[in-house]
């Protein structure tokens, strides 16, 4: 099992943020049309799928 572009998930930051994972040169999540968050390679993130 792995992530694929366009998958929706709930990222555990405070109460949880709905977002979608995407791939450019690196993985990032989109939380709204104007908010993107690039993921760090060796960082752990809590999510619900």
PDB file of C-alpha atoms in Angstrom:
ATOM      1  CA  UNK A   1       0.000   0.000   0.000  1.00  0.00           C
ATOM      2  CA  UNK A   2       1.234   3.498  -0.760  1.00  0.00           C
ATOM      3  CA  UNK A   3       0.047   6.971  -1.571  1.00  0.00           C
ATOM      4  CA  UNK A   4      -0.871   8.053  -5.062  1.00  0.00           C
ATOM      5  CA  UNK A   5      -1.351  11.548  -6.487  1.00  0.00           C
ATOM      6  CA  UNK A   6      -4.759  13.024  -5.774  1.00  0.00           C
ATOM      7  CA  UNK A   7      -5.556  10.886  -2.719  1.00  0.00           C
ATOM      8  CA  UNK A   8      -7.498  12.645   0.036  1.00  0.00           C
ATOM      9  CA  UNK A   9      -6.426  12.304   3.656  1.00  0.00           C
ATOM     10  CA  UNK A  10      -6.785  13.971   7.031  1.00  0.00           C
ATOM     11  CA  UNK A  11      -3.485  15.350   8.302  1.00  0.00           C
ATOM     12  CA  UNK A  12      -3.257  15.498  12.102  1.00  0.00           C
ATOM     13  CA  UNK A  13      -2.265  19.101  12.788  1.00  0.00           C
ATOM     14  CA  UNK A  14      -4.204  20.316  15.825  1.00  0.00           C
ATOM     15  CA  UNK A  15      -7.777  19.078  15.157  1.00  0.00           C
ATOM     16  CA  UNK A  16      -6.994  17.765  11.696  1.00  0.00           C
ATOM     17  CA  UNK A  17      -6.881  19.332   8.251  1.00  0.00           C
ATOM     18  CA  UNK A  18      -8.432  17.829   5.168  1.00  0.00           C
ATOM     19  CA  UNK A  19      -5.950  17.792   2.335  1.00  0.00           C
ATOM     20  CA  UNK A  20      -4.929  16.050  -0.868  1.00  0.00           C
ATOM     21  CA  UNK A  21      -1.454  14.635  -1.594  1.00  0.00           C
ATOM     22  CA  UNK A  22       0.290  15.484  -4.881  1.00  0.00           C
ATOM     23  CA  UNK A  23       3.699  14.942  -6.484  1.00  0.00           C
ATOM     24  CA  UNK A  24       5.811  17.535  -8.296  1.00  0.00           C
ATOM     25  CA  UNK A  25       9.561  17.119  -7.850  1.00  0.00           C
ATOM     26  CA  UNK A  26       8.683  16.264  -4.218  1.00  0.00           C
ATOM     27  CA  UNK A  27       5.529  15.186  -2.364  1.00  0.00           C
ATOM     28  CA  UNK A  28       3.286  17.969  -1.064  1.00  0.00           C
ATOM     29  CA  UNK A  29      -0.232  18.356   0.281  1.00  0.00           C
ATOM     30  CA  UNK A  30      -2.854  20.865  -0.827  1.00  0.00           C
ATOM     31  CA  UNK A  31      -5.087  22.116   1.986  1.00  0.00           C
ATOM     32  CA  UNK A  32      -7.006  24.661  -0.106  1.00  0.00           C
ATOM     33  CA  UNK A  33      -6.571  26.336  -3.466  1.00  0.00           C
ATOM     34  CA  UNK A  34      -4.011  28.745  -1.970  1.00  0.00           C
ATOM     35  CA  UNK A  35      -2.240  26.596   0.647  1.00  0.00           C
ATOM     36  CA  UNK A  36       0.416  24.000  -0.212  1.00  0.00           C
ATOM     37  CA  UNK A  37       2.688  22.257   2.248  1.00  0.00           C
ATOM     38  CA  UNK A  38       5.799  20.456   1.021  1.00  0.00           C
ATOM     39  CA  UNK A  39       6.612  17.278   2.945  1.00  0.00           C
ATOM     40  CA  UNK A  40      10.123  16.687   4.276  1.00  0.00           C
ATOM     41  CA  UNK A  41      11.781  13.366   3.390  1.00  0.00           C
ATOM     42  CA  UNK A  42      12.737  12.259   6.912  1.00  0.00           C
ATOM     43  CA  UNK A  43       9.782  13.785   8.782  1.00  0.00           C
ATOM     44  CA  UNK A  44       6.882  11.694  10.129  1.00  0.00           C
ATOM     45  CA  UNK A  45       3.315  12.918   9.603  1.00  0.00           C
ATOM     46  CA  UNK A  46       0.156  11.576  11.277  1.00  0.00           C
ATOM     47  CA  UNK A  47      -2.661  11.040   8.786  1.00  0.00           C
ATOM     48  CA  UNK A  48      -5.969   9.215   8.424  1.00  0.00           C
ATOM     49  CA  UNK A  49      -6.853   7.777   5.043  1.00  0.00           C
TER      50      UNK A  49
END
